Coordinates of C-alpha atoms and ligand atoms in Angstrom, one line a residue:
M7 CA 47.9 112.1 105.0
C8 CA 46.3 115.3 106.4
G9 CA 46.6 118.4 104.2
I10 CA 46.3 122.1 104.9
I11 CA 45.6 125.0 102.5
A12 CA 44.8 128.5 103.6
F13 CA 44.5 131.7 101.6
T14 CA 44.0 135.5 102.2
G15 CA 43.9 138.0 99.4
S16 CA 41.6 139.6 96.9
L17 CA 40.2 136.4 95.3
D18 CA 37.1 134.4 96.2
V19 CA 38.7 132.0 98.6
I20 CA 36.5 128.9 98.3
P21 CA 37.5 127.9 94.7
I22 CA 41.2 128.4 95.8
L23 CA 40.8 126.2 98.9
L24 CA 38.9 123.4 97.0
E25 CA 41.4 123.4 94.2
G26 CA 44.3 123.2 96.8
L27 CA 42.5 120.4 98.7
R28 CA 42.1 118.5 95.4
R29 CA 45.8 118.8 94.7
L30 CA 46.5 117.2 98.2
E31 CA 43.8 114.6 97.7
Y32 CA 46.2 111.8 96.5
R33 CA 47.9 111.9 99.9
G34 CA 44.9 110.1 101.5
Y35 CA 42.3 111.4 103.8
D36 CA 38.8 110.6 105.1
S37 CA 37.1 113.9 105.8
A38 CA 37.5 117.5 104.7
G39 CA 36.4 121.0 105.8
V40 CA 36.8 124.7 105.3
A41 CA 36.3 127.8 107.4
T42 CA 36.1 131.4 106.1
V43 CA 36.3 134.5 108.3
D44 CA 34.9 138.1 107.8
E45 CA 33.6 140.8 110.0
T46 CA 30.4 138.7 110.8
G47 CA 32.4 135.8 112.2
I48 CA 33.7 132.4 111.2
H49 CA 31.7 130.2 108.8
L50 CA 32.2 126.5 108.6
R51 CA 31.5 123.5 106.4
K52 CA 32.8 120.0 107.0
R53 CA 32.0 116.6 105.6
S54 CA 33.2 113.1 106.2
G55 CA 34.3 111.3 103.0
R56 CA 35.6 112.8 99.8
I57 CA 36.2 116.4 98.9
T58 CA 33.3 116.0 96.4
E59 CA 31.0 115.7 99.5
L60 CA 32.4 119.0 100.9
A61 CA 32.0 120.7 97.5
R62 CA 28.4 119.5 97.4
A63 CA 27.8 120.9 100.9
L64 CA 29.2 124.2 99.6
D65 CA 26.9 124.2 96.6
D66 CA 23.9 123.6 98.9
E67 CA 25.0 126.3 101.4
P68 CA 27.6 128.5 99.7
L69 CA 30.3 130.4 101.6
T70 CA 31.9 133.6 100.3
G71 CA 34.9 135.5 101.4
V72 CA 38.5 136.2 100.7
C73 CA 40.1 134.6 103.7
G74 CA 39.8 131.0 104.8
I75 CA 41.5 127.8 106.0
S76 CA 40.8 124.2 104.9
H77 CA 42.0 120.7 105.6
T78 CA 41.8 117.1 104.6
R79 CA 42.0 114.8 107.7
W80 CA 43.4 111.3 107.9
A81 CA 41.9 110.0 111.1
T82 CA 44.2 109.5 114.1
H83 CA 42.3 110.5 117.2
G84 CA 38.6 109.6 116.7
P85 CA 36.8 108.1 113.7
A86 CA 36.4 109.8 110.3
T87 CA 33.2 111.7 111.2
E88 CA 32.0 115.2 110.5
W89 CA 32.5 116.3 114.1
N90 CA 36.1 115.1 114.0
A91 CA 36.9 116.8 110.7
H92 CA 38.9 120.1 110.8
P93 CA 38.6 123.1 111.1
H94 CA 37.9 123.0 114.8
L95 CA 36.3 126.0 116.6
D96 CA 36.5 127.2 120.1
E97 CA 33.3 127.5 122.1
A98 CA 32.5 131.1 121.1
A99 CA 33.4 130.3 117.4
D100 CA 35.9 133.1 117.5
F101 CA 38.9 130.9 116.4
A102 CA 39.2 128.1 113.8
V103 CA 42.2 125.8 113.6
V104 CA 43.4 123.2 111.1
H105 CA 46.2 120.9 112.2
N106 CA 48.5 118.2 110.8
G107 CA 50.6 116.1 113.2
V108 CA 49.9 114.6 116.7
I109 CA 49.6 116.4 120.0
E110 CA 51.0 113.8 122.4
N111 CA 49.9 115.5 125.6
H112 CA 46.4 116.2 124.4
L113 CA 44.8 114.1 127.2
Q114 CA 46.4 116.1 130.0
L115 CA 45.6 119.4 128.3
R116 CA 42.1 118.3 127.6
Q117 CA 41.6 117.5 131.3
Q118 CA 42.9 120.9 132.4
L119 CA 40.7 122.7 129.9
E120 CA 37.7 120.6 130.9
D121 CA 38.4 121.4 134.6
D122 CA 38.2 125.0 133.5
G123 CA 34.7 124.3 132.1
V124 CA 35.5 124.0 128.4
V125 CA 33.2 121.6 126.6
F126 CA 34.8 119.6 123.8
R127 CA 32.9 118.7 120.7
S128 CA 35.3 116.2 119.0
D129 CA 37.6 113.3 119.9
T130 CA 40.6 115.0 118.3
D131 CA 43.8 116.1 119.7
T132 CA 43.5 119.2 117.6
E133 CA 40.6 120.7 119.4
V134 CA 42.8 121.1 122.5
L135 CA 44.9 123.6 120.5
T136 CA 41.8 125.5 119.4
H137 CA 40.7 126.1 123.0
L138 CA 44.2 126.9 124.1
V139 CA 44.5 129.6 121.4
A140 CA 41.1 131.1 122.5
K141 CA 42.2 131.0 126.2
L142 CA 45.5 132.6 125.6
W143 CA 44.3 135.3 123.1
S144 CA 44.6 138.8 124.5
G145 CA 44.4 140.9 121.3
N146 CA 47.1 139.3 119.2
L147 CA 46.7 136.1 117.3
V148 CA 50.4 135.5 116.6
E149 CA 51.1 135.7 120.4
A150 CA 48.2 133.4 121.2
V151 CA 49.3 130.8 118.7
T152 CA 53.0 131.1 119.9
R153 CA 52.0 130.6 123.5
A154 CA 49.6 127.7 122.7
T155 CA 52.2 125.8 120.7
E156 CA 54.7 126.2 123.6
L157 CA 52.3 124.1 125.7
V158 CA 51.9 121.2 123.4
R159 CA 54.2 118.2 123.0
G160 CA 54.3 116.4 119.7
T161 CA 54.2 117.6 116.1
Y162 CA 52.1 120.2 114.4
G163 CA 51.7 122.2 111.3
V164 CA 48.8 124.6 111.9
A165 CA 46.8 127.4 110.3
V166 CA 44.6 129.6 112.5
I167 CA 42.0 132.3 111.9
C168 CA 40.3 134.6 114.3
R169 CA 37.1 136.7 113.9
H170 CA 38.8 139.7 115.6
E171 CA 41.4 139.8 112.9
P172 CA 39.7 138.8 109.7
G173 CA 42.1 138.8 106.8
T174 CA 44.9 137.4 109.0
I175 CA 46.0 133.8 109.0
V176 CA 48.7 132.5 111.5
G177 CA 50.7 129.4 110.9
A178 CA 53.2 127.4 113.0
R179 CA 55.3 124.4 112.4
L180 CA 57.0 121.7 114.5
G181 CA 57.8 118.5 112.7
S182 CA 55.0 118.8 110.2
P183 CA 55.7 120.7 106.9
L184 CA 54.3 124.1 106.2
V185 CA 55.1 126.6 103.4
I186 CA 54.0 130.1 102.7
G187 CA 52.8 130.9 99.2
I188 CA 53.3 134.4 97.7
G189 CA 51.2 135.4 94.7
P190 CA 49.9 138.5 92.9
A191 CA 46.4 138.2 94.4
G192 CA 47.3 137.2 98.0
H193 CA 49.2 134.9 100.3
S194 CA 48.7 131.3 101.4
I195 CA 49.8 128.7 103.8
A196 CA 50.0 125.0 102.8
S197 CA 51.4 121.7 104.0
D198 CA 52.7 121.0 100.5
P199 CA 53.9 123.4 97.8
G200 CA 51.9 121.4 95.3
A201 CA 48.7 122.8 96.8
L202 CA 49.7 126.3 95.9
A203 CA 50.2 125.7 92.2
N204 CA 47.2 127.7 90.9
H205 CA 47.8 131.0 92.7
A206 CA 51.3 131.4 94.2
E207 CA 54.6 132.2 92.4
K208 CA 57.1 132.1 95.2
I209 CA 57.2 130.0 98.3
V210 CA 59.0 130.1 101.7
Y211 CA 59.6 127.0 103.8
L212 CA 58.9 127.4 107.5
A213 CA 61.4 125.7 109.8
D214 CA 60.5 123.9 113.1
R215 CA 59.4 126.3 115.9
Q216 CA 58.7 129.1 113.5
I217 CA 55.5 131.1 113.4
C218 CA 54.2 133.0 110.4
Q219 CA 51.5 135.5 109.7
I220 CA 50.0 136.2 106.3
T221 CA 47.6 139.0 105.3
P222 CA 46.5 140.1 101.8
E223 CA 49.3 142.6 101.9
G224 CA 52.3 140.7 103.2
W225 CA 53.8 137.9 105.3
T226 CA 56.2 137.6 108.2
V227 CA 58.0 134.8 109.9
W228 CA 59.2 134.8 113.5
T229 CA 61.0 132.4 115.8
R230 CA 59.3 131.5 119.0
D231 CA 61.2 134.3 120.7
A232 CA 59.6 136.8 118.4
V233 CA 62.7 137.4 116.4
T234 CA 61.9 138.1 112.8
V235 CA 63.4 135.6 110.4
D236 CA 64.9 136.6 107.1
C237 CA 63.6 133.8 104.9
R238 CA 64.8 132.7 101.5
M239 CA 62.1 132.6 98.8
H240 CA 62.0 129.8 96.2
D241 CA 60.5 129.9 92.8
L242 CA 57.4 127.6 93.1
R243 CA 57.8 126.3 89.5
Q244 CA 61.3 125.2 90.2
V245 CA 60.2 123.3 93.3
V246 CA 57.1 121.7 91.8
D247 CA 58.2 121.5 88.2
T248 CA 56.6 118.2 87.9
I249 CA 53.1 118.9 89.1
D250 CA 51.2 116.6 86.8
D251 CA 47.7 115.5 87.7
D252 CA 46.8 114.7 84.1
L253 CA 46.2 111.0 83.6
N254 CA 47.3 111.2 80.0
G255 CA 44.6 108.7 78.9
F256 CA 45.4 106.2 81.7
P257 CA 42.5 105.1 83.9
H258 CA 44.5 105.5 87.1
H259 CA 47.6 107.3 88.3
M260 CA 49.1 104.0 89.4
L261 CA 49.0 102.5 85.9
K262 CA 50.3 105.8 84.4
E263 CA 53.2 105.7 86.9
I264 CA 54.0 102.1 86.1
Y265 CA 54.2 102.9 82.5
E266 CA 56.3 106.0 83.2
Q267 CA 59.1 103.9 84.6
P268 CA 61.4 103.7 81.5
E269 CA 61.4 107.5 81.4
A270 CA 61.7 107.8 85.2
L271 CA 64.8 105.6 85.1
T272 CA 66.3 107.7 82.2
N273 CA 65.7 110.8 84.3
A274 CA 67.3 109.2 87.4
M275 CA 70.4 108.5 85.3
R276 CA 70.5 111.6 83.3
G277 CA 73.9 113.4 83.6
R278 CA 75.0 110.9 86.3
L279 CA 76.7 108.2 84.2
D280 CA 80.3 109.0 83.3
E281 CA 81.6 106.7 80.5
A282 CA 85.0 108.3 80.4
D283 CA 85.7 107.6 84.1
A284 CA 83.5 104.4 84.1
T285 CA 81.6 105.6 87.1
A286 CA 78.6 107.6 88.3
H287 CA 78.6 111.2 89.5
F288 CA 76.3 113.0 91.9
G289 CA 76.1 116.7 92.3
G290 CA 74.6 116.9 95.8
L291 CA 76.4 114.2 97.9
N292 CA 78.6 116.8 99.5
L293 CA 81.3 114.2 100.4
D294 CA 84.9 114.9 99.5
P295 CA 87.0 112.0 98.2
R296 CA 88.6 111.5 101.6
Q297 CA 85.2 111.2 103.3
L298 CA 84.0 108.9 100.6
R299 CA 86.9 106.5 101.0
G300 CA 86.6 106.7 104.7
V301 CA 83.0 105.3 104.8
E302 CA 83.2 101.9 106.6
R303 CA 79.6 101.2 107.1
I304 CA 76.2 102.5 105.8
I305 CA 72.9 102.4 107.7
M306 CA 70.0 102.7 105.3
T307 CA 66.8 103.7 106.9
A308 CA 63.3 104.0 105.4
C309 CA 59.7 102.8 105.6
G310 CA 57.5 100.6 103.5
T311 CA 58.4 100.4 99.8
S312 CA 61.4 102.6 100.3
Y313 CA 62.6 100.1 103.0
H314 CA 62.4 97.4 100.3
A315 CA 64.5 99.5 98.0
G316 CA 67.1 99.8 100.9
L317 CA 67.1 96.0 101.2
V318 CA 68.1 95.8 97.5
G319 CA 70.7 98.5 98.2
E320 CA 72.2 96.2 100.9
Y321 CA 72.9 93.5 98.3
L322 CA 74.2 96.1 95.8
F323 CA 76.6 97.8 98.1
E324 CA 78.0 94.6 99.5
E325 CA 78.6 93.2 96.1
L326 CA 79.8 96.3 94.2
A327 CA 81.3 98.5 96.8
R328 CA 82.2 95.9 99.5
I329 CA 80.8 98.2 102.2
P330 CA 78.8 96.6 105.0
V331 CA 75.2 97.8 105.0
E332 CA 72.4 97.5 107.6
V333 CA 68.9 98.3 106.6
E334 CA 66.6 99.4 109.4
Y335 CA 63.0 100.4 109.6
A336 CA 63.1 104.1 110.4
S337 CA 60.4 103.6 113.1
E338 CA 62.7 101.2 114.8
L339 CA 66.0 103.0 114.3
R340 CA 64.7 106.2 115.8
Y341 CA 64.3 104.6 119.2
R342 CA 67.3 102.2 119.1
N343 CA 70.6 103.1 120.4
P344 CA 72.9 101.0 118.3
P345 CA 76.7 101.3 118.8
V346 CA 77.7 103.1 115.7
D347 CA 81.3 103.9 114.9
R348 CA 82.6 107.1 113.5
N349 CA 82.9 106.2 109.9
T350 CA 79.3 105.1 109.5
I351 CA 76.9 107.2 107.4
T352 CA 73.2 107.1 107.5
L353 CA 71.3 107.0 104.2
A354 CA 67.6 107.8 104.4
I355 CA 65.5 106.6 101.5
T356 CA 62.1 108.3 100.9
Q357 CA 59.9 109.2 98.0
S358 CA 58.0 112.0 99.8
G359 CA 60.9 113.3 102.0
E360 CA 58.2 113.9 104.7
T361 CA 57.8 110.5 106.3
A362 CA 57.8 111.3 110.1
D363 CA 59.7 108.2 111.2
T364 CA 62.4 108.6 108.5
L365 CA 62.8 112.2 109.3
A366 CA 63.2 111.4 113.0
A367 CA 65.7 108.6 112.3
L368 CA 67.7 111.0 110.1
R369 CA 67.7 113.7 112.9
E370 CA 68.8 111.2 115.5
S371 CA 71.7 110.1 113.3
K372 CA 72.6 113.7 112.8
R373 CA 72.4 114.5 116.4
M374 CA 74.9 111.6 117.0
G375 CA 77.3 113.4 114.6
H376 CA 77.0 111.1 111.6
T377 CA 77.0 112.2 108.1
T378 CA 73.5 111.9 106.7
L379 CA 72.5 111.4 103.1
A380 CA 69.1 111.1 101.5
I381 CA 67.6 109.6 98.4
C382 CA 64.5 111.5 97.8
N383 CA 61.9 112.3 95.1
V384 CA 60.2 115.5 96.4
V385 CA 62.5 118.5 95.9
G386 CA 62.7 120.8 98.9
S387 CA 61.0 118.3 101.2
S388 CA 62.0 118.2 104.9
I389 CA 64.4 115.3 104.5
A390 CA 65.9 116.7 101.4
R391 CA 66.7 119.9 103.2
E392 CA 67.9 118.4 106.4
A393 CA 70.3 115.7 105.1
D394 CA 73.9 116.7 104.7
G395 CA 73.8 115.6 101.1
G396 CA 71.7 113.6 98.8
V397 CA 70.4 112.4 95.4
Y398 CA 67.1 113.3 93.9
L399 CA 65.2 110.7 91.9
H400 CA 63.7 113.1 89.4
A401 CA 60.9 110.6 88.9
G402 CA 58.2 113.2 88.7
T403 CA 55.2 113.5 91.1
E404 CA 54.0 110.1 92.3
V405 CA 50.3 110.4 92.8
G406 CA 49.2 106.8 93.2
V407 CA 49.3 105.8 96.9
A408 CA 51.0 102.6 95.9
S409 CA 54.6 103.5 95.1
T410 CA 55.8 102.2 91.8
K411 CA 58.1 104.4 89.8
A412 CA 59.7 105.8 93.0
F413 CA 60.7 102.2 94.0
T414 CA 62.5 101.4 90.7
S415 CA 64.1 104.8 90.6
Q416 CA 65.3 104.4 94.2
V417 CA 66.9 101.1 93.3
C418 CA 68.4 102.6 90.2
V419 CA 70.0 105.4 92.3
L420 CA 71.2 102.9 94.8
A421 CA 72.8 100.9 91.9
M422 CA 74.5 104.0 90.6
L423 CA 75.7 104.9 94.1
A424 CA 77.1 101.4 94.6
V425 CA 79.0 101.7 91.4
Y426 CA 80.3 105.2 92.5
F427 CA 81.5 103.9 95.9
G428 CA 82.8 100.7 94.3
R429 CA 84.9 102.7 91.8
T430 CA 86.7 104.5 94.7
R431 CA 87.6 101.1 96.0
H432 CA 88.1 97.8 94.2
L433 CA 86.1 98.1 91.0
S434 CA 88.4 98.3 88.0
A435 CA 87.7 100.7 85.1
L436 CA 86.7 97.7 82.9
Q437 CA 84.3 96.5 85.5
G438 CA 82.9 100.0 85.9
A439 CA 82.5 100.4 82.2
R440 CA 80.5 97.2 82.0
L441 CA 78.2 98.3 84.8
I442 CA 77.6 101.7 83.2
D443 CA 76.7 99.9 79.9
E444 CA 74.3 97.7 81.7
L445 CA 72.6 100.6 83.5
Q446 CA 72.2 102.4 80.2
A447 CA 70.3 99.5 78.7
L448 CA 67.9 99.4 81.7
P449 CA 65.1 101.7 80.4
D450 CA 64.7 99.6 77.3
A451 CA 64.6 96.4 79.4
V452 CA 61.8 97.9 81.5
R453 CA 59.9 99.0 78.3
E454 CA 60.1 95.3 77.2
A455 CA 59.0 94.1 80.7
L456 CA 55.9 96.2 80.4
R457 CA 54.9 94.0 77.4
C458 CA 53.9 91.3 79.9
H459 CA 50.8 93.3 80.7
D460 CA 48.4 91.1 78.7
V461 CA 49.7 87.9 80.3
V462 CA 49.4 89.5 83.7
K463 CA 45.8 90.3 83.0
Q464 CA 45.0 86.6 82.3
V465 CA 46.9 85.6 85.4
A466 CA 45.0 88.1 87.5
Q467 CA 41.7 86.7 86.2
R468 CA 42.7 83.3 87.6
H469 CA 43.8 84.5 91.0
A470 CA 41.7 87.6 91.8
H471 CA 39.6 85.5 94.2
A472 CA 42.6 84.2 96.2
R473 CA 42.6 84.9 100.0
N474 CA 46.3 84.5 100.4
I475 CA 49.2 84.8 98.0
L476 CA 52.9 84.1 98.6
Y477 CA 55.7 86.0 97.0
L478 CA 59.1 84.2 96.9
G479 CA 62.5 85.1 95.7
R480 CA 66.1 84.8 96.7
Q481 CA 69.1 87.2 97.0
Y482 CA 68.5 90.3 94.9
L483 CA 64.9 89.2 94.4
Y484 CA 64.0 88.6 98.0
P485 CA 63.3 92.3 98.7
V486 CA 61.3 92.3 95.4
A487 CA 59.1 89.5 96.8
L488 CA 58.4 91.6 99.9
E489 CA 57.6 94.6 97.6
G490 CA 55.3 92.5 95.4
A491 CA 53.4 91.3 98.5
L492 CA 53.1 94.8 99.9
K493 CA 51.7 96.1 96.6
L494 CA 49.0 93.4 96.5
K495 CA 48.0 94.0 100.2
E496 CA 47.8 97.7 99.8
I497 CA 45.5 97.9 96.8
S498 CA 43.6 94.6 96.7
Y499 CA 43.3 93.9 100.4
I500 CA 44.3 90.3 99.8
H501 CA 46.6 88.9 102.4
A502 CA 50.1 88.4 101.0
E503 CA 53.5 87.6 102.4
G504 CA 57.0 87.8 100.9
Y505 CA 59.7 85.4 101.9
P506 CA 63.1 84.3 100.9
A507 CA 62.1 81.2 98.8
A508 CA 64.2 78.8 100.9
E509 CA 62.6 80.0 104.2
M510 CA 59.3 78.5 103.2
K511 CA 60.2 75.1 104.6
H512 CA 60.8 76.6 108.0
G513 CA 57.2 77.3 108.6
P514 CA 55.2 79.2 105.9
I515 CA 54.9 76.1 103.7
A516 CA 52.2 75.0 106.0
L517 CA 50.0 77.7 104.3
V518 CA 50.3 76.1 100.9
D519 CA 47.3 74.3 99.4
E520 CA 45.4 74.4 96.1
E521 CA 43.9 77.7 97.0
T522 CA 47.1 79.5 97.8
P523 CA 49.1 80.7 94.8
S524 CA 52.8 81.4 95.0
V525 CA 54.5 84.0 92.8
F526 CA 58.1 82.9 92.2
L527 CA 60.8 85.3 91.0
V528 CA 62.9 83.0 89.0
P529 CA 64.9 84.7 86.2
R530 CA 68.3 83.0 85.4
G531 CA 71.1 83.7 87.9
Q532 CA 73.3 82.2 90.5
V533 CA 70.6 80.8 92.6
F534 CA 68.3 79.7 89.7
D535 CA 68.5 76.0 90.5
K536 CA 67.9 76.6 94.2
V537 CA 64.8 78.6 93.5
M538 CA 63.6 75.9 91.1
S539 CA 63.9 73.3 93.9
N540 CA 61.9 75.6 96.1
M541 CA 59.3 75.9 93.4
Q542 CA 59.1 72.1 93.1
E543 CA 58.5 71.9 96.9
I544 CA 55.4 74.1 96.4
K545 CA 54.1 72.2 93.4
A546 CA 54.5 68.9 95.3
R547 CA 52.0 70.3 97.8
R548 CA 49.6 71.3 95.0
G549 CA 50.2 75.0 95.4
P550 CA 49.5 77.0 92.1
V551 CA 52.8 78.6 90.9
I552 CA 53.1 81.8 88.9
A553 CA 56.6 82.3 87.7
I554 CA 58.3 85.6 86.8
A555 CA 61.0 84.3 84.4
S556 CA 62.8 84.6 81.2
P557 CA 60.4 84.1 78.2
A558 CA 62.5 81.3 76.8
D559 CA 62.9 79.4 79.9
R560 CA 61.4 75.9 79.2
E561 CA 62.5 74.5 82.5
V562 CA 60.4 77.0 84.4
A563 CA 57.5 76.5 82.0
R564 CA 57.5 72.8 82.8
V565 CA 56.9 73.4 86.5
A566 CA 55.0 76.6 86.8
D567 CA 51.2 77.0 86.0
D568 CA 51.7 80.4 84.6
V569 CA 54.8 82.2 83.4
I570 CA 55.0 86.0 83.2
P571 CA 57.9 86.8 80.9
I572 CA 60.5 89.5 81.7
P573 CA 63.6 90.2 79.7
D574 CA 67.0 88.9 80.7
V575 CA 69.1 91.5 82.5
P576 CA 72.2 91.1 84.7
E577 CA 71.4 89.9 88.2
W578 CA 72.1 93.2 90.0
L579 CA 69.4 94.9 87.9
Q580 CA 66.8 92.2 88.0
P581 CA 65.0 93.8 91.0
I582 CA 64.0 96.7 88.8
V583 CA 62.8 94.6 85.9
A584 CA 61.1 92.0 88.1
A585 CA 59.2 94.6 90.0
I586 CA 57.2 95.5 86.9
P587 CA 55.0 92.4 86.6
L588 CA 54.3 92.5 90.3
Q589 CA 53.1 96.0 90.1
L590 CA 50.9 95.2 87.2
L591 CA 49.6 92.0 88.9
A592 CA 48.6 94.0 92.0
Y593 CA 46.9 96.6 89.8
E594 CA 44.9 94.1 87.7
I595 CA 43.8 92.1 90.8
S596 CA 42.7 95.3 92.5
L597 CA 40.6 96.3 89.5
L598 CA 39.0 92.9 89.3
R599 CA 38.1 93.2 93.0
G600 CA 36.5 96.6 92.5
C601 CA 39.0 98.4 94.8
D602 CA 39.9 102.1 94.6
V603 CA 43.4 101.6 93.1
D604 CA 44.7 105.2 93.6
K605 CA 43.1 105.7 97.0
P606 CA 43.2 102.5 98.9
R607 CA 41.4 102.3 102.2
N608 CA 43.2 103.5 105.3
L609 CA 46.3 104.5 103.5
A610 CA 48.0 107.9 103.0
K611 CA 50.6 108.8 100.4
S612 CA 52.8 110.7 102.8
V613 CA 52.9 109.4 106.4
T614 CA 53.6 112.5 108.4
V615 CA 52.6 111.1 111.8
E616 CA 54.6 108.7 113.9
Ligands
LIG22 C1 53.8 101.6 99.6 C2 54.2 103.0 100.0 C3 54.6 103.2 101.4 C4 55.8 104.2 101.4 C5 56.2 104.5 102.8 C6 57.4 105.4 102.9 O1 53.4 101.6 98.2 O2 54.1 103.9 99.2 O3 55.0 102.0 102.0 O4 56.9 103.6 100.7 O5 55.1 105.1 103.5 O6 57.1 106.6 102.2 P1 58.3 107.5 101.7 O7 59.0 106.8 100.6 O8 57.6 108.7 101.1 O9 59.1 107.9 102.9

């Protein structure tokens, strides 16, 4: 989603800003812009489309300077045009603002400003903030930004420059992440530490309602009441130790990340499996044994793919730990008021740790006094810092917008957590030992599952023209059916739906015809025969069937039109192995349809608006 990078120091600012924007590119955006400031004023370049368009504009009409702000915009208020791209200027072009988040009362504020004679030049909510800063400035930029942000309702991460104070950049945060970068040649502000990798050594996280100022010489952070904050510095390399934008020979990040899954799973399990005690261990859960045993219910909350991981978690916890679980979309949970008893914990699942709805749901649970935990990939992200305890995935940076390795790593962490909780309750040491052995074999099983790629390519050729595809599975594999459908929708723009296979006959089966393929998840397990019957029902209506099944399964091969083989693993780990062919299928179909696999239309990697 929107990205901010701003720098002031002794280096030429444009290459730093462009490099920072490129590092944020994977998050999704549809226009980009920069503004520099010096004694002569503010200088602006903006373009709709990709950063390459902005770079071309800067080649045609170069900007120089040592202080500037820049932004990638993911359109919310107004289309993705040049005039809506950030930075936004006030009427006199004395101030420039870049903003992430949403200003909810922008219409009222806009009306008030227009009544005062201000002429707006964009459709954005951000422009309101620019005019407010200009109106409230009386010689001190920090004060003007502080007062302006007090008037807005909603969320913001902003960086502001002013022609009267060239060399100074002011930042402020409420609900939208912002970090300060500290380096040998200057200081920076960014929405993501990853954007600072080429010039900062240390970083400082801003908290909500804090304001900061950076100059070439130093940085300061204040509360809204102008009290100086003593902030903790973090080593940038420790926070973003996995910055990795090298494709390593793969044509796309998504494919690279699909192939990284055996290693990601190994990393998720490293140091956490305890053979001696036949359990798993987690360093950061911050639950003492009494609290652990006292947990009577878990609410898992997440969005998108992470929500699907939570649905698998529900099956895992109920079976292995015998703890009732509810999985809620974070966007729904945040506005619900469910009766929740004392011994309920909330578990947020999130790759980025910045998803606005998940963060809000976590905060609401915290406010109600519940213990909150998070499963998160991005170290130091808002959710990782705000949860009472949690588990990192250690999957490495996920750049492809379509989440792949984060999903399987999330499920793996949930499986380990279920074993851990289960071992404090009814799981015996022998049962625990068997589960640990099965987990240890998982990376090899995923390696083997990746061998289905050639078969997937052939299946993709046959179905890339489809207009609708159904994904069907039961029990542990029902959430994987949802995830397979989501992957396909996201990157190929084919309409797809996931269902519990037996639900088909309650309505969706009306969609089935010769043109509508169904992907069945049908490895051997307790409901194998039931899923086979559901498959027959589709075949009887001439629907093409693609089965994800054991390579040796003749029974499946007799019914299905195509079989994509996956290795046999215990049922509780099938979601991880079965996800692989579905990720590959979405990828191959997307390629055949000429879509932009890593940057699908309309999508953002990290959804930081509500
Ligand atoms: C799908 C995808 C999204 C995310 C969702 C939540 O491929 O990536 O559906 O899963 O936006 O994001 P996180 O996990 O960062 O909270």
